[in-house]
GROMACS .gro file of C-alpha atoms in nm:
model
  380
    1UNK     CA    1 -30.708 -21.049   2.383
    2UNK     CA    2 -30.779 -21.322   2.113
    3UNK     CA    3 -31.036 -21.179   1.971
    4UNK     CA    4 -30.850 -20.817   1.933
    5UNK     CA    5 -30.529 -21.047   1.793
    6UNK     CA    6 -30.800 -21.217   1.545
    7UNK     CA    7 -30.961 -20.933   1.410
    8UNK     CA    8 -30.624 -20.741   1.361
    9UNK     CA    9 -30.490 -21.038   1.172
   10UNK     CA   10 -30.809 -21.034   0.947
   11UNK     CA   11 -30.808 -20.645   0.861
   12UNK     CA   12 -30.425 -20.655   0.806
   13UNK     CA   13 -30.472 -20.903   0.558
   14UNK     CA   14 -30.806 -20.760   0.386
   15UNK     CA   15 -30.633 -20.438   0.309
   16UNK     CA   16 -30.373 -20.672   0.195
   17UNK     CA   17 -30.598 -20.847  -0.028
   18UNK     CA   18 -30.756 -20.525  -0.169
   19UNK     CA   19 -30.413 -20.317  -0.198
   20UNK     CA   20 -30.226 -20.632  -0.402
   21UNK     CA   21 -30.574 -20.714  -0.620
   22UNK     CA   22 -30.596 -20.330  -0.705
   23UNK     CA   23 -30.198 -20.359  -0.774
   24UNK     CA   24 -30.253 -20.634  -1.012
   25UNK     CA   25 -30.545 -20.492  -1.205
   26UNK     CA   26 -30.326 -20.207  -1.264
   27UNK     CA   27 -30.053 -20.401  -1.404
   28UNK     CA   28 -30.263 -20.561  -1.628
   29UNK     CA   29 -30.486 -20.352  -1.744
   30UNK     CA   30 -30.229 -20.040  -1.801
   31UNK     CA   31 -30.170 -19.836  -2.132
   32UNK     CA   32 -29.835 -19.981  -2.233
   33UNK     CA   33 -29.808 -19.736  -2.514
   34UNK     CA   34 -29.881 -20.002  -2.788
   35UNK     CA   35 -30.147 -20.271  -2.864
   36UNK     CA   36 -30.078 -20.555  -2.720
   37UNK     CA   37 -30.391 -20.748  -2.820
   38UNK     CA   38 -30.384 -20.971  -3.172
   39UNK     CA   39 -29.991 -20.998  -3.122
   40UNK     CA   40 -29.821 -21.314  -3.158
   41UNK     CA   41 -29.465 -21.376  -3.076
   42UNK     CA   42 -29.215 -21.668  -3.256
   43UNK     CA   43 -28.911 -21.801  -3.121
   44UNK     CA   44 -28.674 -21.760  -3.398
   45UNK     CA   45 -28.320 -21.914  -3.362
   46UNK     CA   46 -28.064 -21.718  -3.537
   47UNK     CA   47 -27.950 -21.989  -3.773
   48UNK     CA   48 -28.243 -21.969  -4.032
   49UNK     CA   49 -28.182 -21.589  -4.080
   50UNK     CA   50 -28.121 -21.629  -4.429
   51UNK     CA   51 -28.480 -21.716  -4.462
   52UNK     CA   52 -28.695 -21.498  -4.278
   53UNK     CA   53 -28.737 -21.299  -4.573
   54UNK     CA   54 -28.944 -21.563  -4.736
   55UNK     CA   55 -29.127 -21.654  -4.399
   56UNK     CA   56 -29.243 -21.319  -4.376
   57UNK     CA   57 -29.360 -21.281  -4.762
   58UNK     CA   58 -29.545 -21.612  -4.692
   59UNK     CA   59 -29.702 -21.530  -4.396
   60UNK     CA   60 -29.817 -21.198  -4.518
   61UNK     CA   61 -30.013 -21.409  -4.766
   62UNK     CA   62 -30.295 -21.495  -4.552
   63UNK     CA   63 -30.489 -21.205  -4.511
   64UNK     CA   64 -30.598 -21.235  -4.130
   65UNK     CA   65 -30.176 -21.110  -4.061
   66UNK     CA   66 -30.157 -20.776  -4.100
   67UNK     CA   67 -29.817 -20.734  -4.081
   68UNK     CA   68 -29.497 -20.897  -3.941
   69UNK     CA   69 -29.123 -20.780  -3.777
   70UNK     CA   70 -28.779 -20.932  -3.644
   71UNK     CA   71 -28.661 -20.833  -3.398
   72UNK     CA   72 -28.381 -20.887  -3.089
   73UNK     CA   73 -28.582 -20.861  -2.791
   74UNK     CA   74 -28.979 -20.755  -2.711
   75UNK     CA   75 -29.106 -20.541  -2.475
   76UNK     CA   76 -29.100 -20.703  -2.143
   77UNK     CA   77 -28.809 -20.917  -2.242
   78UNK     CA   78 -28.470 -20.655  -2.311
   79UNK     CA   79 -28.215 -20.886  -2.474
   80UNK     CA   80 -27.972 -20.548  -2.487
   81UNK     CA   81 -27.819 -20.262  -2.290
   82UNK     CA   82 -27.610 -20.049  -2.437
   83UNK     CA   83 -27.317 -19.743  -2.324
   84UNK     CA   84 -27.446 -19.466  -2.573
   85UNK     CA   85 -27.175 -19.209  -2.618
   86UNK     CA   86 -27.438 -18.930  -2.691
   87UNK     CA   87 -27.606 -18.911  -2.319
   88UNK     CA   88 -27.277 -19.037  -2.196
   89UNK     CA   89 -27.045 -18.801  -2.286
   90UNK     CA   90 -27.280 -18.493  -2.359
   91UNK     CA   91 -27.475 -18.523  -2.041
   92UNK     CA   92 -27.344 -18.739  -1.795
   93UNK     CA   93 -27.534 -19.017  -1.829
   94UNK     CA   94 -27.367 -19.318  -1.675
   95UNK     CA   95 -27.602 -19.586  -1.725
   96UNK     CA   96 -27.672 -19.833  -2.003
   97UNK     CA   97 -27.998 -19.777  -2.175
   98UNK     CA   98 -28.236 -20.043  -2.290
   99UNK     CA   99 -28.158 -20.115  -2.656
  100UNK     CA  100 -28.359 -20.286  -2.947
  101UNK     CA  101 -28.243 -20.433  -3.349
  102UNK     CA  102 -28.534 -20.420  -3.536
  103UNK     CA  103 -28.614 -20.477  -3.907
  104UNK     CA  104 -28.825 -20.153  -4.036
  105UNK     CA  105 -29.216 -20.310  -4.002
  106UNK     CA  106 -29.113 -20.304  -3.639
  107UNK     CA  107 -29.367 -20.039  -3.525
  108UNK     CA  108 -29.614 -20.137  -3.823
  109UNK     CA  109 -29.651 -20.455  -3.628
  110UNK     CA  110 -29.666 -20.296  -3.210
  111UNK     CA  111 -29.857 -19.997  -3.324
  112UNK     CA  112 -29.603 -19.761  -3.138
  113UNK     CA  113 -29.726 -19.382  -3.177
  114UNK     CA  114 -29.490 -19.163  -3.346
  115UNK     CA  115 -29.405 -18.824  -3.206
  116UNK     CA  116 -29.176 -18.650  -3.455
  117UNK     CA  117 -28.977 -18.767  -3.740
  118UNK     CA  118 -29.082 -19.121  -3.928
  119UNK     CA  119 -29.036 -19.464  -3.903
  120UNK     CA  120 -28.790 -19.727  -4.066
  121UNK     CA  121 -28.769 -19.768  -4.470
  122UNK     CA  122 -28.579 -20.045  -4.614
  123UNK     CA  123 -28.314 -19.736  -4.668
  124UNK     CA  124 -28.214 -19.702  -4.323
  125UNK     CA  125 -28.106 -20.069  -4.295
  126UNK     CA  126 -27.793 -20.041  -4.051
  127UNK     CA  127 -27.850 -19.662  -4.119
  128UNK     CA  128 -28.054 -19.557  -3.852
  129UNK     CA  129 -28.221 -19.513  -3.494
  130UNK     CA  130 -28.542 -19.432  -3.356
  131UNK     CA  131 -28.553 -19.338  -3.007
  132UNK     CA  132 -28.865 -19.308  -2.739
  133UNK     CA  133 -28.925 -18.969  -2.601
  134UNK     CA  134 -28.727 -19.040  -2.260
  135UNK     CA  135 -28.424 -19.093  -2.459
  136UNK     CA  136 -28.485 -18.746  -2.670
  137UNK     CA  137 -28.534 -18.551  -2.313
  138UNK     CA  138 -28.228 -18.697  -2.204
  139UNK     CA  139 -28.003 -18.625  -2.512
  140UNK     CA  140 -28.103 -18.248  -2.492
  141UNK     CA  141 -28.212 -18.207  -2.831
  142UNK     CA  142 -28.431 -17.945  -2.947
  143UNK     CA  143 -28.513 -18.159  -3.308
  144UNK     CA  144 -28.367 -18.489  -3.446
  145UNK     CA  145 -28.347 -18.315  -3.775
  146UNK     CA  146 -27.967 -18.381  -3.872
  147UNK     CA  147 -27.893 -18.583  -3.528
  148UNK     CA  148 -27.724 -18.838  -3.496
  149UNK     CA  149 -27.675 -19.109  -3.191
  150UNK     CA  150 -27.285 -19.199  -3.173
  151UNK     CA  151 -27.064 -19.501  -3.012
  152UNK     CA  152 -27.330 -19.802  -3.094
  153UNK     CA  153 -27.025 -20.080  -3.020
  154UNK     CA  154 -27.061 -20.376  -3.277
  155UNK     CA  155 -27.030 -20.719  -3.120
  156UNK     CA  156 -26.642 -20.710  -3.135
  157UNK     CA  157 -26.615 -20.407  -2.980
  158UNK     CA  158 -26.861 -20.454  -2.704
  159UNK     CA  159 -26.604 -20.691  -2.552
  160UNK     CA  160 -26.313 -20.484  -2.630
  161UNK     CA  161 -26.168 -20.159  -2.667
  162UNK     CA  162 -26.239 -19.951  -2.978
  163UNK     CA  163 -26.124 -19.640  -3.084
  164UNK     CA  164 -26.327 -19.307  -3.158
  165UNK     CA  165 -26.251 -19.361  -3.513
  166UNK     CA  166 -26.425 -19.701  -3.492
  167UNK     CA  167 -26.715 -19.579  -3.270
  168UNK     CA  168 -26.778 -19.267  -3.524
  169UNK     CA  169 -26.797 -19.493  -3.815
  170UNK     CA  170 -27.101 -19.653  -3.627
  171UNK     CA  171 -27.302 -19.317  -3.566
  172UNK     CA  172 -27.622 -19.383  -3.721
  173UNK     CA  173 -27.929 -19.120  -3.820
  174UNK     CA  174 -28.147 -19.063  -3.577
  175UNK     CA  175 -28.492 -19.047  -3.801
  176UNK     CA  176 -28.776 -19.081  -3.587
  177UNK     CA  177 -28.918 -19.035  -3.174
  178UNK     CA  178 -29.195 -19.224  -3.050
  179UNK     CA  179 -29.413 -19.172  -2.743
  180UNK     CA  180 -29.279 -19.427  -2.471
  181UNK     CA  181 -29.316 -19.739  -2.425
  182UNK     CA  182 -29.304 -19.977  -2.126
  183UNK     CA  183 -29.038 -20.231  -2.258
  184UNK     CA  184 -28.936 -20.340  -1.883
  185UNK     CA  185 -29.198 -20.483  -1.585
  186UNK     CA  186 -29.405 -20.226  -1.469
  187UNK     CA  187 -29.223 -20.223  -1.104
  188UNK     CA  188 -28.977 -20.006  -1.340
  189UNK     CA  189 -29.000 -19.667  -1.466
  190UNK     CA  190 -29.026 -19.625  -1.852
  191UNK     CA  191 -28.613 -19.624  -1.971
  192UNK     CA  192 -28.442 -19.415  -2.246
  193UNK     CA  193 -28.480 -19.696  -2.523
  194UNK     CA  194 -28.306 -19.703  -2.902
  195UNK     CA  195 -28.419 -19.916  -3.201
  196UNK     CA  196 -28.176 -19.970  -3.432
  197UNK     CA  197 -28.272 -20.064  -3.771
  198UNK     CA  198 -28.018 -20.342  -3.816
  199UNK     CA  199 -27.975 -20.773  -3.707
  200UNK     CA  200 -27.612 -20.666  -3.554
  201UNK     CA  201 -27.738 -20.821  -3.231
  202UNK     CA  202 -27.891 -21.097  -3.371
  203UNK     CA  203 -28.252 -21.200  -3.384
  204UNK     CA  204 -28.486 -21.391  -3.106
  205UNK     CA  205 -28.843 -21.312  -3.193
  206UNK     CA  206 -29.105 -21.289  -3.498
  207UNK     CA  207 -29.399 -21.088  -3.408
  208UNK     CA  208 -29.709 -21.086  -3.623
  209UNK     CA  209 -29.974 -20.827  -3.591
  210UNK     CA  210 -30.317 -21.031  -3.637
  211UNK     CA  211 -30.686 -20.912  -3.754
  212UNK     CA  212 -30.985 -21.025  -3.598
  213UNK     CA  213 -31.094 -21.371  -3.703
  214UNK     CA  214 -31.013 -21.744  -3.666
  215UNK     CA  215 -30.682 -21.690  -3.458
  216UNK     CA  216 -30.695 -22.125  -3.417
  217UNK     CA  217 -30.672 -22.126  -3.763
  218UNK     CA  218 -30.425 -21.830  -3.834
  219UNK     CA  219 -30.197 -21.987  -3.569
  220UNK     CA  220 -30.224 -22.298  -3.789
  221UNK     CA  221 -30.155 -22.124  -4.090
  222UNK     CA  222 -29.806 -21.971  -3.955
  223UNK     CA  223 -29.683 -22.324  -3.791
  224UNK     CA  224 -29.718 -22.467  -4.163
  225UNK     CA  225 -29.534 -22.220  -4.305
  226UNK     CA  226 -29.284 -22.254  -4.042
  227UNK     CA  227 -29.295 -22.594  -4.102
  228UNK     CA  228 -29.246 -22.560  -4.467
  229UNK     CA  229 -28.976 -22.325  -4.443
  230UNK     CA  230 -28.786 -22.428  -4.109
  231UNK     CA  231 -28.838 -22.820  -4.073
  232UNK     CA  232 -28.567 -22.883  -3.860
  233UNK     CA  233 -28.622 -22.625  -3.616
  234UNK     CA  234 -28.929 -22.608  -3.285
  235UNK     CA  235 -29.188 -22.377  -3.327
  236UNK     CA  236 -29.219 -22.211  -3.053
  237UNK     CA  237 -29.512 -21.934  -3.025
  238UNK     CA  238 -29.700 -21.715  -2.764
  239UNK     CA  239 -30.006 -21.492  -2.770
  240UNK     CA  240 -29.811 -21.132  -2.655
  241UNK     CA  241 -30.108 -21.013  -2.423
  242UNK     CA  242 -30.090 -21.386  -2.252
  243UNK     CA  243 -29.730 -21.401  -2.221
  244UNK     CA  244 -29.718 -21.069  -2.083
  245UNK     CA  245 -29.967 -21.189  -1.801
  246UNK     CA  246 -29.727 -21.444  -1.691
  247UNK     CA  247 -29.409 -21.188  -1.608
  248UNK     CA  248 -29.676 -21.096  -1.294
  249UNK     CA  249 -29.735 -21.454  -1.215
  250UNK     CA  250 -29.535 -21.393  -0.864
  251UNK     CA  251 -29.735 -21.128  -0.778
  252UNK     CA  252 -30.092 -21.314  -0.917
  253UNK     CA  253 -29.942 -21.562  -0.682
  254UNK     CA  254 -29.900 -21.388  -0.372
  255UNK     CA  255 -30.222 -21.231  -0.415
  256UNK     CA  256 -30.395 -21.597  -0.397
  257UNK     CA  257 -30.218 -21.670  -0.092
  258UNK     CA  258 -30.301 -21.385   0.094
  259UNK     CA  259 -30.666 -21.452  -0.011
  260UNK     CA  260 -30.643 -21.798   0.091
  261UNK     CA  261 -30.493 -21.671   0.458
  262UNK     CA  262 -30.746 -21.417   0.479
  263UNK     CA  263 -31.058 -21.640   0.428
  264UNK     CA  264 -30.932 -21.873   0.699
  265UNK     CA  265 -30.842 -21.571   0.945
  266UNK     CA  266 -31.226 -21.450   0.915
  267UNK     CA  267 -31.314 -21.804   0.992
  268UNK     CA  268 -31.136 -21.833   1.266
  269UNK     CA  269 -31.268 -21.498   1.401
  270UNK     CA  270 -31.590 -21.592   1.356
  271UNK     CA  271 -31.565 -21.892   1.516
  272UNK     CA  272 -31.402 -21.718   1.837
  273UNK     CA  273 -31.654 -21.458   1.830
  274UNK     CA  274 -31.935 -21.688   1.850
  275UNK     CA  275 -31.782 -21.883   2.137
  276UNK     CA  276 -31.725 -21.587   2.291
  277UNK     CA  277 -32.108 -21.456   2.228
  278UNK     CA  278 -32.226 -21.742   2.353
  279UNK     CA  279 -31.996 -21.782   2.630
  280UNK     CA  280 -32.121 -21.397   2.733
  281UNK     CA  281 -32.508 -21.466   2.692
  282UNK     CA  282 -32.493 -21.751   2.880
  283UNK     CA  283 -32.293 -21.535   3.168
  284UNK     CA  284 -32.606 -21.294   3.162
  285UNK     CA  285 -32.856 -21.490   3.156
  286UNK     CA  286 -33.002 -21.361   3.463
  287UNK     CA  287 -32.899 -21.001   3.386
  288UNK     CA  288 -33.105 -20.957   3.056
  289UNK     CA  289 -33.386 -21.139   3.238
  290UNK     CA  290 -33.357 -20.852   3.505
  291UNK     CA  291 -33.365 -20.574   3.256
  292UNK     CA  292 -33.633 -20.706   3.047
  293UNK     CA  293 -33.902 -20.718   3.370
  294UNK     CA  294 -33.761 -20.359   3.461
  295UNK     CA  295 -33.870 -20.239   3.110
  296UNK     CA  296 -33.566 -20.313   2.868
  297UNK     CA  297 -33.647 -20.315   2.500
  298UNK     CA  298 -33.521 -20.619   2.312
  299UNK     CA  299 -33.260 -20.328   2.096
  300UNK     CA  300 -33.130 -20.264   2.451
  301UNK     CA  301 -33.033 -20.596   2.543
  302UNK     CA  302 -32.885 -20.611   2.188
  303UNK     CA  303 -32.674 -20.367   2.224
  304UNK     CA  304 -32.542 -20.458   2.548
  305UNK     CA  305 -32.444 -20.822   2.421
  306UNK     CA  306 -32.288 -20.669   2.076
  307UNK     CA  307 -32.113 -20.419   2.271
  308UNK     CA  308 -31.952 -20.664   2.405
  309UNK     CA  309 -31.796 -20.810   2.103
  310UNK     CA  310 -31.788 -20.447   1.909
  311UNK     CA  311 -31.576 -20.302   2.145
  312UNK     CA  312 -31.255 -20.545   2.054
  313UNK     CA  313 -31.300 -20.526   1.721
  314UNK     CA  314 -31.305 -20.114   1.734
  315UNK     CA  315 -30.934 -20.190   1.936
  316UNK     CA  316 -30.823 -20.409   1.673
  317UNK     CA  317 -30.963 -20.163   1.371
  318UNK     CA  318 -30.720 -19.884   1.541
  319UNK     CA  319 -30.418 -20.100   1.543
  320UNK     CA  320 -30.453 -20.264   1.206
  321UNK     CA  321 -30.483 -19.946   0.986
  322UNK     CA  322 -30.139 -19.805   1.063
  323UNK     CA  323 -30.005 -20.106   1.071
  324UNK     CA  324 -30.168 -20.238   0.707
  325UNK     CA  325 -30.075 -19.915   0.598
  326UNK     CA  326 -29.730 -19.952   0.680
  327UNK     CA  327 -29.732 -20.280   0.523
  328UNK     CA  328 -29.888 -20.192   0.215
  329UNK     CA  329 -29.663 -19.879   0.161
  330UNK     CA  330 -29.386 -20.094   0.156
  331UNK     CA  331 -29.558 -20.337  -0.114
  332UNK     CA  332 -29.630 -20.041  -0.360
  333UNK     CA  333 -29.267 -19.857  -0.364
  334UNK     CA  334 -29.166 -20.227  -0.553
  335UNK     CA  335 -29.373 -20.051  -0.845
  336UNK     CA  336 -29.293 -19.776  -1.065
  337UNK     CA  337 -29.690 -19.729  -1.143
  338UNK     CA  338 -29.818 -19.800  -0.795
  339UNK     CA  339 -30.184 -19.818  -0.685
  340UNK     CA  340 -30.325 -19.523  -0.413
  341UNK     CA  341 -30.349 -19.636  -0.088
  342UNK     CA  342 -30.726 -19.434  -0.035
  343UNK     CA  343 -30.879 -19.408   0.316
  344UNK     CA  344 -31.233 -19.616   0.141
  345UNK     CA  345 -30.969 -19.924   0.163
  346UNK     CA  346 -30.918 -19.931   0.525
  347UNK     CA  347 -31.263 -19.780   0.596
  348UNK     CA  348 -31.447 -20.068   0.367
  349UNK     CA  349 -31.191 -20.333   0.581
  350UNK     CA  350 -31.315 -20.206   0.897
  351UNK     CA  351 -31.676 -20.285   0.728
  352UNK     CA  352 -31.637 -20.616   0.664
  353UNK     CA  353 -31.474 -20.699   0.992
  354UNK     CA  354 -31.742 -20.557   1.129
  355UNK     CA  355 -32.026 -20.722   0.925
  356UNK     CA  356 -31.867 -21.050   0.983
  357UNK     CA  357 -31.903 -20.985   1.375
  358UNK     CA  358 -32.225 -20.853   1.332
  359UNK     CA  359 -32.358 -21.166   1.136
  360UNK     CA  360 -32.147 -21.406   1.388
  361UNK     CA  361 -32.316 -21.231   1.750
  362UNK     CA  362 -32.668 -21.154   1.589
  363UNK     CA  363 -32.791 -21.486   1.572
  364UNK     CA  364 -32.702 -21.558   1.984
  365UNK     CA  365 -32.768 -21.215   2.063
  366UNK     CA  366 -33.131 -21.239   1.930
  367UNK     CA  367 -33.190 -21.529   2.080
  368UNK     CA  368 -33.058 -21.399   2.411
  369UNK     CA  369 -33.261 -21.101   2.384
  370UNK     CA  370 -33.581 -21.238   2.301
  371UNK     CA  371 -33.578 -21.501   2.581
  372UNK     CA  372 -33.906 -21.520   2.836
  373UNK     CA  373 -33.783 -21.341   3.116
  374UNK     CA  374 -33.934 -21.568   3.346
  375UNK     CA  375 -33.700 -21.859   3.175
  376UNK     CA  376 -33.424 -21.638   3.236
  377UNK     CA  377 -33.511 -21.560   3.618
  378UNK     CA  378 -33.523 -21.922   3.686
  379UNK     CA  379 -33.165 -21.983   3.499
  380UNK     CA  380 -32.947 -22.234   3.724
   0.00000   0.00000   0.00000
């Protein structure tokens, strides 16, 4: 009964360990819809506004930063939902949609693929949208040509009541889809998401798009110029791609822990199983010496012994997979983009298990089997 409790604890928790590594690697390594590589990400207070023009034209001087944006929020990190009036009012849309102020080298900078339309010019400053191809399904639209998105609230009238007049004078131009992005953790689907062209919101981030090179010494670079420019206030910067790994540091987590639980369940198993092994050989001593002078082969009395121990382990296989799978199904509806729960991930758990006990019982089993019958008559 120990043994079958054992082995169904260490299954369980190799399909575990499989399942949540597989989850991870998918969260890590999936298509986000823009480069995420070569991205760096400053902390930008909103007080130095006034001169992030001439951080930007300084930065752009060194010739390892492609190009820079501004921007309220990052993917990953939405600093603003909005009520639209378009989806709301049109199509019944209830919910507030993930929403983006961005200066117009927004997309230069994340490398965001456009579908139709273009994207920002200096032009559509406070002028214009650009929506992700979620948000175009949902509006209806056959075109964006002559579209445009109405009731963006400015800050006042997010907190208050404003009337249609108000909310018309904010429609801005819709001038531009691109193909969707992930700009929430992947354990959510991709939203309806708007970019306005416009600081209304404010400003939290500078992101520079970087070219291969000396990155140590580009970083450098942009903290002197911050320094230069903004000497009273912290620079603050991540790599995008590194930052990024970090919003999955709970699951990264609970992925080490489960390891950790399921290296010292197979350790425990195998020590059980070779007490038990030993415990058993010992038991038929007498027996195998029997068998061998009637004519048993040394793979007979092998089999007999590692039957033994096979046996429970084939019990505990049966009741772990349904129950890991149960387990694990639960874990993956968390994620939007969820990792396939194939039958080789229960099949290669089995495996183990059972290579562990094989490896564990040989050892006693072999010596068991090859013993001088005679020894084994004269036992006790």
């Amino acid at each position: 009964g120990l043994s079958v409790i054992q082995y169904l604890i260490s299954i369980v928790l190799i399909v575990c360990l499989i399942v949540m590594t597989r989850q991870n690697n998918l969260l890590t390594n999936k298509d986000l819809g823009f480069t995420k590589e070569q991205l760096v990400n400053v902390k930008v207070p909103w007080e130095i506004k006034d001169r992030l023009p001439v951080l930007k034209e300084k930065m752009l001087e060194n010739p390892l930063i492609k190009a820079c944006a501004i921007s309220h929020g990052i993917p990953g990190e939405v600093a603003l939902w909005n009520m639209w009036n378009e989806p709301r009012e049109k199509y019944g849309y209830e919910g507030s949609l993930p929403s983006f102020t961005v200066d117009p080298d927004f997309f230069k900078v994340y490398n965001a693929e456009f579908l139709s339309g273009r994207g920002f010019e200096e032009s559509d400053w406070k002028k214009s949208v650009i929506i992700n191809e979620s948000a175009f399904r949902l509006t209806g639209w056959e075109s964006i040509e002559g579209k445009v998105l109405k009731g963006i609230p400015t800050p006042q009238q997010a907190f208050g009541r404003a009337s249609k007049s108000e909310i018309d004078k904010n429609s801005l131009n819709v001038v531009g889809v691109i193909k969707d992005i992930n700009v929430e953790k992947l354990n959510q689907p991709v939203s309806p998401t708007v970019f306005e062209c416009s600081d209304n919101f404010g400003i939290n981030y500078l992101s520079c798009r970087l070219l291969s090179g000396d990155y140590s010494g580009t970083i450098d670079y942009i903290k002197k110029v911050w320094t230069e420019i903004c000497p009273e206030t912290l620079f603050e910067y991540h790599f995008y791609d590194e930052w990024l790994d970090t919003l999955y540091k709970s699951e990264i987590h609970s992925t080490f822990v489960i390891r950790v639980f399921a290296l010292i369940s197979i350790i425990l198993s195998c020590l059980g199983t070779f007490g038990i092994i030993h415990f058993i050989s010992r038991q038929k001593t007498k027996e195998m010496g029997i068998r061998k002078v009637h004519g048993a082969k040394i793979t007979d009395i092998l089999r007999i012994l590692n039957w033994s121990i096979l046996r429970w382990i084939m019990i505990a296989y049966i009741i772990a997979v349904p129950l890991s799978y149960f387990i694990m199904k639960k874990y993956v509806q968390g994620f939007a983009y969820k990792t396939t729960l194939s039958w080789w991930i229960f099949a290669l758990a089995g495996a183990i298990a059972l290579g562990i006990a094989l490896l564990t019982v040989s050892w006693q089993s072999w010596r068991a089997a090859t013993r001088n019958p005679v020894e084994a008559l004269r036992y006790e």
